[in-house]
Tab-separated table of C-alpha atoms and ligand atoms in Angstrom:
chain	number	residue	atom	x	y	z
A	1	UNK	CA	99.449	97.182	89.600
A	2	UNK	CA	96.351	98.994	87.920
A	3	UNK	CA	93.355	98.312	89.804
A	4	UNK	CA	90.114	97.797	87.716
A	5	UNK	CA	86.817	97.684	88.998
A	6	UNK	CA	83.583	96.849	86.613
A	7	UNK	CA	79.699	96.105	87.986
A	8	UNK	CA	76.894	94.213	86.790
A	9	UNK	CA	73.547	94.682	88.243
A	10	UNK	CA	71.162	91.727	88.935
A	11	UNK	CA	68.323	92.457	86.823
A	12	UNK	CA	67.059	89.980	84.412
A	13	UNK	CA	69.250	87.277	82.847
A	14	UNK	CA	72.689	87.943	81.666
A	15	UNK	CA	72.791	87.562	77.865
A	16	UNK	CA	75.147	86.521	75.045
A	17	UNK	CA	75.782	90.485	74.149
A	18	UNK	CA	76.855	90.625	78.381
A	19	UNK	CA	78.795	87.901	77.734
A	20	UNK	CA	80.955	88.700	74.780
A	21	UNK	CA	80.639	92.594	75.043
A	22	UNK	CA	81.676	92.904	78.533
A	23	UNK	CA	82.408	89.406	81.212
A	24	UNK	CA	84.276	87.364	78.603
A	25	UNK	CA	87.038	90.638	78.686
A	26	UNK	CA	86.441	90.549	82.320
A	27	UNK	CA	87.740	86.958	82.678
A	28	UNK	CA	90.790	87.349	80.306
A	29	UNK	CA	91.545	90.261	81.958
A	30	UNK	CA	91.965	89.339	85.448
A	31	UNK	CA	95.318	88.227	85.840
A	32	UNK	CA	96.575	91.498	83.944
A	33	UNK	CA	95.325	94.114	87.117
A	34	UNK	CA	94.016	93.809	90.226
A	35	UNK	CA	90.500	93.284	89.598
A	36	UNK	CA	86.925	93.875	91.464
A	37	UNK	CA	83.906	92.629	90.005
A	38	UNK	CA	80.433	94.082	92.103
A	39	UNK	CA	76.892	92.936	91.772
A	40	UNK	CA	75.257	95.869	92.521
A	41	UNK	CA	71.997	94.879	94.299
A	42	UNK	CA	71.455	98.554	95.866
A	43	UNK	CA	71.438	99.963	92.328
A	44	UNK	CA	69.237	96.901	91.225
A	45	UNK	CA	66.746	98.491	93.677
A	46	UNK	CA	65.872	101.773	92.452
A	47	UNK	CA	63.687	99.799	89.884
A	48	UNK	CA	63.000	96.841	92.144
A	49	UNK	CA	60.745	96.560	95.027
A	50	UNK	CA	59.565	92.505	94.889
A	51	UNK	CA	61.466	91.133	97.664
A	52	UNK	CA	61.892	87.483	96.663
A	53	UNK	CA	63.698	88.324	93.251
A	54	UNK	CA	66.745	90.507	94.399
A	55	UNK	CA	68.419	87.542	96.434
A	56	UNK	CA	67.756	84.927	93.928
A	57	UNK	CA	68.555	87.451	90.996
A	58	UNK	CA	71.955	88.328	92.903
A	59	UNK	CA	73.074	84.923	93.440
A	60	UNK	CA	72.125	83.535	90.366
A	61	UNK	CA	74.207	86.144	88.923
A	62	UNK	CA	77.284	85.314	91.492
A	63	UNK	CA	76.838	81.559	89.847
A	64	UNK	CA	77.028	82.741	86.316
A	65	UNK	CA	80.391	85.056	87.204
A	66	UNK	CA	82.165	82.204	88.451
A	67	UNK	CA	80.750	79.705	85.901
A	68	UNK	CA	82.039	82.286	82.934
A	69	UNK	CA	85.343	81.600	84.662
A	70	UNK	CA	86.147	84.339	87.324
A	71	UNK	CA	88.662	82.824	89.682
A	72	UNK	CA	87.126	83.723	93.082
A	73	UNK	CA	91.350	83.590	93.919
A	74	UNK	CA	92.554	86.141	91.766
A	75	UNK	CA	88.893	88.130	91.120
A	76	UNK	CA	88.006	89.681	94.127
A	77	UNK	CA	83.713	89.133	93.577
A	78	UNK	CA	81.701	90.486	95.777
A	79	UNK	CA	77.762	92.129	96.575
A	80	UNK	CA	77.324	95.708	97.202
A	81	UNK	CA	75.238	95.411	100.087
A	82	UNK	CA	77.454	93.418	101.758
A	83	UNK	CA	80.184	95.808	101.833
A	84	UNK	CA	78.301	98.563	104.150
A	85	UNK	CA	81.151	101.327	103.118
A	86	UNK	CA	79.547	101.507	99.591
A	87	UNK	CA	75.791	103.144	101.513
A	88	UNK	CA	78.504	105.021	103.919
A	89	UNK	CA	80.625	106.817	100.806
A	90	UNK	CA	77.165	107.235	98.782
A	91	UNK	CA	75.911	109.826	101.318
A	92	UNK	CA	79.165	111.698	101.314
A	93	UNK	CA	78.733	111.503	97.468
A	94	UNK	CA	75.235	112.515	97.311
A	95	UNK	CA	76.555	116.310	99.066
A	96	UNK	CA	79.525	116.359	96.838
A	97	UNK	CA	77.649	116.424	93.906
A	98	UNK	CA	74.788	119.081	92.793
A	99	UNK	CA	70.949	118.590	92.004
A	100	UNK	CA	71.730	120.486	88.990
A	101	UNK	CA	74.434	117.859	87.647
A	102	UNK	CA	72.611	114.883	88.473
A	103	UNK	CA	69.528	116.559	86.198
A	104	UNK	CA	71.828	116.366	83.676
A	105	UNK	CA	72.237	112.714	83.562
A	106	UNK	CA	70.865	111.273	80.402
A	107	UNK	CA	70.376	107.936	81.936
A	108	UNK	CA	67.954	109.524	84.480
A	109	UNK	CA	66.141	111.344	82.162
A	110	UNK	CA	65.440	107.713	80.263
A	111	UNK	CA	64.877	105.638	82.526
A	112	UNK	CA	62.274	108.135	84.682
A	113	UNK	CA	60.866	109.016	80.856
A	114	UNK	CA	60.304	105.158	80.793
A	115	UNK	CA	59.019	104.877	83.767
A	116	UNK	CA	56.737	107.713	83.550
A	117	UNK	CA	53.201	106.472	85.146
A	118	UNK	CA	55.354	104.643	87.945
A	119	UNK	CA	57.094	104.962	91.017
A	120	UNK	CA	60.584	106.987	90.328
A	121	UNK	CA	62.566	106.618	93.417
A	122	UNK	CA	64.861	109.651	94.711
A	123	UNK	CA	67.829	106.544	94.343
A	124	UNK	CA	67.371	106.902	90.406
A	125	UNK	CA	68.040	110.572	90.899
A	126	UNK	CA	70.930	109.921	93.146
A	127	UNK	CA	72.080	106.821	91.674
A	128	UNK	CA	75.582	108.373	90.280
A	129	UNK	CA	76.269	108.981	93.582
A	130	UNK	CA	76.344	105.616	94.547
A	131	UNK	CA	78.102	104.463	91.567
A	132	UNK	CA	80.677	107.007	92.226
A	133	UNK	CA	81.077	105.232	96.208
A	134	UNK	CA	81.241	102.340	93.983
A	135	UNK	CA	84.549	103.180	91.701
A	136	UNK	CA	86.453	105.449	93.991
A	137	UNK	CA	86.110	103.347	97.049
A	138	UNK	CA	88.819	101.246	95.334
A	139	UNK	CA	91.642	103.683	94.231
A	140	UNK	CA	89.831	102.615	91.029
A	141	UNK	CA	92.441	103.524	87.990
A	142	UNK	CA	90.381	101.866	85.351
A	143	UNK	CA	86.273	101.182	84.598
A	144	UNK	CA	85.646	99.270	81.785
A	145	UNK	CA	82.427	100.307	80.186
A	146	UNK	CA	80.419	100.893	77.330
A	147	UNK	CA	79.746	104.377	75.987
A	148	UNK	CA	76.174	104.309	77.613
A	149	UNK	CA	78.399	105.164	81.537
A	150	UNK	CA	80.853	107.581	79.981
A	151	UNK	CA	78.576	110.274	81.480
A	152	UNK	CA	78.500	108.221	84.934
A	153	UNK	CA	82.421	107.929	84.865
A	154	UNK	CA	82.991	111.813	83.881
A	155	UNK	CA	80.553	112.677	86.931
A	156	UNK	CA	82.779	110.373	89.417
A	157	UNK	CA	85.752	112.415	88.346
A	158	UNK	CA	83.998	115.778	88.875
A	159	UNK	CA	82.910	114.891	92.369
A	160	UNK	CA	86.588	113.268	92.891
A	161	UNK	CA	88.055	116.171	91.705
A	162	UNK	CA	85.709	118.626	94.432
A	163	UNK	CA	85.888	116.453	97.541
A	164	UNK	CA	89.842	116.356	96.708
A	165	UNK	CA	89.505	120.227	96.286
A	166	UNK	CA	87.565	120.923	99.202
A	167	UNK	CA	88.984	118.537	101.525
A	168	UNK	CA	92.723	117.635	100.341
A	169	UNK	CA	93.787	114.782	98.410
A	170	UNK	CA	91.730	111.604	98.986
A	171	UNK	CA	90.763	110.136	95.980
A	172	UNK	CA	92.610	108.084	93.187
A	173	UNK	CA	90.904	109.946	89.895
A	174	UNK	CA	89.652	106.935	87.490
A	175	UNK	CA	89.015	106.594	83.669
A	176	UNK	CA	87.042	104.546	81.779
A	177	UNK	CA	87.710	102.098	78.972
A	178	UNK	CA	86.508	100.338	76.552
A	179	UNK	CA	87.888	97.399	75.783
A	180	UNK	CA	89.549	96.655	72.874
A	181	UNK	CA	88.116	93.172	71.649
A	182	UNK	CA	84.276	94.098	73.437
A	183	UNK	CA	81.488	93.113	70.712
A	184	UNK	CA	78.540	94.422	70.384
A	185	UNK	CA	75.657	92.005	70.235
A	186	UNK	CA	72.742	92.970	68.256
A	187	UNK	CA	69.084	91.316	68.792
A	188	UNK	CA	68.513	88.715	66.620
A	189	UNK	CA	64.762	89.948	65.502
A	190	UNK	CA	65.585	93.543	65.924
A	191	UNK	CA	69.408	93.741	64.695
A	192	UNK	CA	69.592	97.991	64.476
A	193	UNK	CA	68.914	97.432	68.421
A	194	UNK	CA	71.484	96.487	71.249
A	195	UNK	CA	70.920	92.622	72.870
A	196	UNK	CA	69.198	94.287	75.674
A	197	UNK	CA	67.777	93.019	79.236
A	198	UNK	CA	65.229	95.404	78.980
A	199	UNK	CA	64.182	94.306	75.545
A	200	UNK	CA	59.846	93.545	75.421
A	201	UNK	CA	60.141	90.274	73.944
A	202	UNK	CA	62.902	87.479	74.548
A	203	UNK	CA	62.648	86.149	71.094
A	204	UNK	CA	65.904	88.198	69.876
A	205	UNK	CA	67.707	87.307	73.179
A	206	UNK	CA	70.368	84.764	73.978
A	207	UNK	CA	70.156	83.719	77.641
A	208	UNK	CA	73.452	82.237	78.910
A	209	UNK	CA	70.913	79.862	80.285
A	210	UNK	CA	68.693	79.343	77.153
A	211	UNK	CA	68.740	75.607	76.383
A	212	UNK	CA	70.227	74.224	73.055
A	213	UNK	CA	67.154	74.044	71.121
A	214	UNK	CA	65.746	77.399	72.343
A	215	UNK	CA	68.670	78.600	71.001
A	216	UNK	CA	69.073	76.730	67.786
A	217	UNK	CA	65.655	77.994	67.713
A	218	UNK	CA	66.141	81.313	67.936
A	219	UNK	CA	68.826	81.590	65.471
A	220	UNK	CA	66.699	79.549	62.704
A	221	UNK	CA	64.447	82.471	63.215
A	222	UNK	CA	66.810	85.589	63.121
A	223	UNK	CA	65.865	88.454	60.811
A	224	UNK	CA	68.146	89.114	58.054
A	225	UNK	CA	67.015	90.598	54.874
A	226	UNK	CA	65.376	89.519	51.408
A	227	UNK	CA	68.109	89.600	49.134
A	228	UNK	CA	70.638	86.534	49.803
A	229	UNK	CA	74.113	87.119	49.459
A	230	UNK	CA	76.304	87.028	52.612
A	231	UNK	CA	78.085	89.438	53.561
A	232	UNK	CA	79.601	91.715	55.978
A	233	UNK	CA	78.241	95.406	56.210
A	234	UNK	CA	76.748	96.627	59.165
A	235	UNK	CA	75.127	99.051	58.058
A	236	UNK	CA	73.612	97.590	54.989
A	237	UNK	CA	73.124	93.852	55.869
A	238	UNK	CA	72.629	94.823	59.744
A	239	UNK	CA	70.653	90.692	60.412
A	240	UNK	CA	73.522	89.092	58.636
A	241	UNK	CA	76.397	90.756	59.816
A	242	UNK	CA	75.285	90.732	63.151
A	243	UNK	CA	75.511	86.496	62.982
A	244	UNK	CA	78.563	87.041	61.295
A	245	UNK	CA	79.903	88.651	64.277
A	246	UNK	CA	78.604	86.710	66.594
A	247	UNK	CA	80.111	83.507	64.856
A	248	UNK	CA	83.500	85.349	64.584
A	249	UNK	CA	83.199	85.827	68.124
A	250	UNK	CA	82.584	82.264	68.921
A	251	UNK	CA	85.489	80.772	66.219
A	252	UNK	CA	88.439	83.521	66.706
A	253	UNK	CA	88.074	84.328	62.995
A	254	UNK	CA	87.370	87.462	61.676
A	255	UNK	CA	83.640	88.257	60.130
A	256	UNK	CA	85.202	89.221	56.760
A	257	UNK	CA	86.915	86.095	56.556
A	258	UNK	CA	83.536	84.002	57.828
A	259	UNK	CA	81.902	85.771	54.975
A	260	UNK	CA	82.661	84.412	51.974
A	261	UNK	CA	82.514	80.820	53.230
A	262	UNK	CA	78.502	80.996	53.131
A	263	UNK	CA	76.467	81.586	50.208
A	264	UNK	CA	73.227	81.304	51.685
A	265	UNK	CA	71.713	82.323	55.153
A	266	UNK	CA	70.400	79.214	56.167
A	267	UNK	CA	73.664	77.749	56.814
A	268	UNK	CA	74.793	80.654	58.227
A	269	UNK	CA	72.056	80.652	61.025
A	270	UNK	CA	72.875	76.793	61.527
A	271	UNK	CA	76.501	77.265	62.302
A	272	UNK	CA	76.137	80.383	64.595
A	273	UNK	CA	73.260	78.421	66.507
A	274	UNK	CA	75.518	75.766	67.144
A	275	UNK	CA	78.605	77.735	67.494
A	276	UNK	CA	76.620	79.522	70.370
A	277	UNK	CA	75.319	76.114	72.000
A	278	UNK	CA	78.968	74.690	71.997
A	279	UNK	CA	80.292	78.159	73.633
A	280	UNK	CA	77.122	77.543	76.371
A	281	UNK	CA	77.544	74.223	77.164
A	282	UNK	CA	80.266	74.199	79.471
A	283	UNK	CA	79.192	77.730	81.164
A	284	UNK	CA	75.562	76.196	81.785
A	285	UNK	CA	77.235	73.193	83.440
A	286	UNK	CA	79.422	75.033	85.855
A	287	UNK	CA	76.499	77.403	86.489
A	288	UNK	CA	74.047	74.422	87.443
A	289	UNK	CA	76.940	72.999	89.357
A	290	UNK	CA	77.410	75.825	91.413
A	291	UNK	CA	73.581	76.404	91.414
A	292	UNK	CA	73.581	72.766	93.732
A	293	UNK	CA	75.769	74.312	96.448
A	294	UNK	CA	74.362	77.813	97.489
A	295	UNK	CA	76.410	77.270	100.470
A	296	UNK	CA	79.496	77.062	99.059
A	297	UNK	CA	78.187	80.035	96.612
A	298	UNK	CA	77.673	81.861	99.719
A	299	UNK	CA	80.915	81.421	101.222
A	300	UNK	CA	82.535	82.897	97.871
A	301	UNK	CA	80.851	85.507	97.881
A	302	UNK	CA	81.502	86.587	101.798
A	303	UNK	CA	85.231	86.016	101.331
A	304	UNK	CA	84.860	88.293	98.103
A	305	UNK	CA	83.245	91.301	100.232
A	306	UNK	CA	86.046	90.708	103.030
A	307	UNK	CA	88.496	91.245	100.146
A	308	UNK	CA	86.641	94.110	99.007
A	309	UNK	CA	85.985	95.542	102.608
A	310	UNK	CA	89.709	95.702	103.659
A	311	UNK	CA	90.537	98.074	100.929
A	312	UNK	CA	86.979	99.791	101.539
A	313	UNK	CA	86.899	100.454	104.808
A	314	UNK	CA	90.666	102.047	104.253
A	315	UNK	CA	89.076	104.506	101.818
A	316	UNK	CA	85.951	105.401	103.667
A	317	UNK	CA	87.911	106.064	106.755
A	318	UNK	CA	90.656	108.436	104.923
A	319	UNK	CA	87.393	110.434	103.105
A	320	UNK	CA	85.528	110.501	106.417
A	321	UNK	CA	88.765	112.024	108.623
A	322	UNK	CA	89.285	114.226	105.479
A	323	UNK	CA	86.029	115.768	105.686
A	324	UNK	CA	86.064	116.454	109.634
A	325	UNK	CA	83.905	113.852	110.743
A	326	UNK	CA	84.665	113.159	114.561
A	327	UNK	CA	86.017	109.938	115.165
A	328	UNK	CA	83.629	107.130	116.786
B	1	ATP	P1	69.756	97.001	80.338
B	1	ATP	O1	69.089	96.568	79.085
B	1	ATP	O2	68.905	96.807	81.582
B	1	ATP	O3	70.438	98.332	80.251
B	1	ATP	P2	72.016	95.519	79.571
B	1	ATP	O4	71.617	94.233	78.978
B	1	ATP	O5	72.369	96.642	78.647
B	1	ATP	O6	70.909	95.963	80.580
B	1	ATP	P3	74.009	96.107	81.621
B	1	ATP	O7	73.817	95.475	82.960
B	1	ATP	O8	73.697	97.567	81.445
B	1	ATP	O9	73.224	95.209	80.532
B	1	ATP	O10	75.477	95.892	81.120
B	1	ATP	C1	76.388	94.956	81.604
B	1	ATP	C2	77.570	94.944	80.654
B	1	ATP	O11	77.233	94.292	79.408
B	1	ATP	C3	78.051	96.350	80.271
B	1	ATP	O12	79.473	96.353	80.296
B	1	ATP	C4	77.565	96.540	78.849
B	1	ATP	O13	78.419	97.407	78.100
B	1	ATP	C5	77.580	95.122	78.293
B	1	ATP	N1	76.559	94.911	77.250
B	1	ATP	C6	75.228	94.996	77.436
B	1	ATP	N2	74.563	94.699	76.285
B	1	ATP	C7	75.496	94.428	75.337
B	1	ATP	C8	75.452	94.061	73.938
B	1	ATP	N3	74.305	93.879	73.302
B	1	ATP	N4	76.615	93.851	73.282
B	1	ATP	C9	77.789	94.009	73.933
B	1	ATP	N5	77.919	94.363	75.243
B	1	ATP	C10	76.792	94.571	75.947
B	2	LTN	N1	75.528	101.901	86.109
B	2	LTN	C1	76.131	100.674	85.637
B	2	LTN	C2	76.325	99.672	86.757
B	2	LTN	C3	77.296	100.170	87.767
B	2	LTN	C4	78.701	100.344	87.581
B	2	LTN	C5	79.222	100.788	88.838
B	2	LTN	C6	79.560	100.137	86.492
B	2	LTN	C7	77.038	100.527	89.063
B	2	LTN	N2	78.184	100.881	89.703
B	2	LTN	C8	80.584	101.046	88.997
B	2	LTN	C9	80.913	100.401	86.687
B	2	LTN	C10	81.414	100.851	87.914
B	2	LTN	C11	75.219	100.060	84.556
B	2	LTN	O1	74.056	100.402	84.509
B	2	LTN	N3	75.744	99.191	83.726
């Protein structure tokens, strides 16, 4: 069976463009491959250093898998740092792979450009590494991703391809994917831009968690343009067809079709608002179920990392022999 592994990491809230670009596939997906879902908290903290929001942050986000409908019985879902092999492979990762191609990574070059009068931690340098420990811990066949981790995907294969070279054949090569039916979520008061975590203001950003009038709220307010005929053209009508989409996404129809049922936007923003609300409403009640029971939470999450550790541990050990490491 292919094995498929994707990761989130637990920074800031997930969003509607998470939700129908990437965990909604996730959750049809996982009874057609073995799949492993990771919340990557040791990623999460090359940009975070405030203690008392990575545990909240990473549960939170455990809640909001499940409550999106990830069977902890078929999904194996689990935390990073809870699986110790994903540190252990990362070092072996960080001398398989040059200083010269990490340079190269364009999401380093961003995100330390970004960050430029802060702190930029040697883990943002070396954070492909990691992610490579990540995916080819698992005999990983497929990653689902968006374009942004093509370049993070290519680099796992290169330093697959040298360990393998240098120390005979360990590791299961992987490829990314995109999935077919993944849209892309636009932000309501900025709709050229991505839905983004990272965005500065929340006002063009769905929470999962917003409540039904912040939302309704949100989509009353949505930029779309100043003439006032509806219709679908992304690259002309960017504000409209972006609620288009989203409504399409919500419904099963198609955005074309949606189209010419409106003739003005106000409508339009009504329907998608409550589309949206009606598409939240049973994910925010499983969430604030689970929320009541971090217990149980807990012990989801612990039998998710055994899951994850068996096949782990299997991996590590075969790399580590591999490489002439003397046995403990
Ligand atoms: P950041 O802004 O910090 O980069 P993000 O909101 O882009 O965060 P990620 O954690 O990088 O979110 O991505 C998680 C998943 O959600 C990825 O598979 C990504 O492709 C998908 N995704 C993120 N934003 C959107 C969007 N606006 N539309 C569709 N899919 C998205
Ligand atoms: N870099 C990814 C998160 C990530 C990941 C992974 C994705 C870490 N490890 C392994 C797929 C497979 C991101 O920023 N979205």
């Amino acid at each position: 069976m292919t094995r498929v592994l994707s990761c989130i990491q637990p920074t800031g809230d997930v969003h509607l463009g998470n939700y129908l670009g990437a965990l909604r596939n996730w959750v049809s997906g996982q009874h057609d491959a073995e799949v492993f879902h990771g919340i990557v908290d040791l990623h999460a903290l090359t940009v975070t250093e405030a203690p008392e929001v990575l545990g909240k942050a990473t549960l939170s986000l455990a809640a909001m898998l499940f409550a999106v409908g990830l069977d902890p019985d078929v999904a194996t879902v689990f935390v990073q740092s809870h699986v110790t092999e994903h540190s252990q492979l990362g070092w072996m990762m960080e001398c398989t792979v040059s200083y010269g191609e990490l340079s190269r990574m364009t999401q380093f070059k961003d995100k330390s450009a970004k960050r430029e009068a802060e702190f930029i931690s040697a883990g943002l340098f070396t954070y492909p590494a990691l992610q490579a420990a990540d995916i080819l811990l698992y005999d990983t066949d497929e990653v689902p991703v968006g374009d942004d981790q093509r370049q993070h995907i290519e680099i796992t294969r290169d330093i697959a391809i040298r360990f393998n070279h240098r120390f005979g054949d360990t590791f299961v090569l992987p490829k990314a994917v995109t999935p077919k039916s993944g849209a892309r979520v636009m932000d309501l008061q900025d709709p050229t831009s991505k839905m983004s975590k990272s965005a500065t203001t929340d006002s063009g950003l769905i929470s999962l968690l917003d409540e039904p009038a912040a939302v309704l709220k949100k989509f009353k307010r949505a930029v779309t343009d100043s003439d006032s005929e509806v219709r679908y053209d992304r690259a002309e009508k960017p504000g409209v067809s972006n609620l288009l989409e989203i409504l399409a996404a919500c419904t099963g129809e198609t955005a074309e079709a949606l189209a010419t049922r409106y003739s003005q936007y106000g409508p339009l923003k009504t329907d998608a608002g409550e589309a949206v609300v009606e598409l939240l409403r049973p994910i925010q009640a499983r969430y604030h179920e689970l929320m009541t029971d971090r217990g149980e939470l807990q012990s989801l999450l612990r039998k998710g990392a055994g899951k994850a550790r068996v096949v782990a541990a299997a991996t590590l050990a075969r790399a580590q022999a591999n490489a002439g490491l003397l046995p403990a």
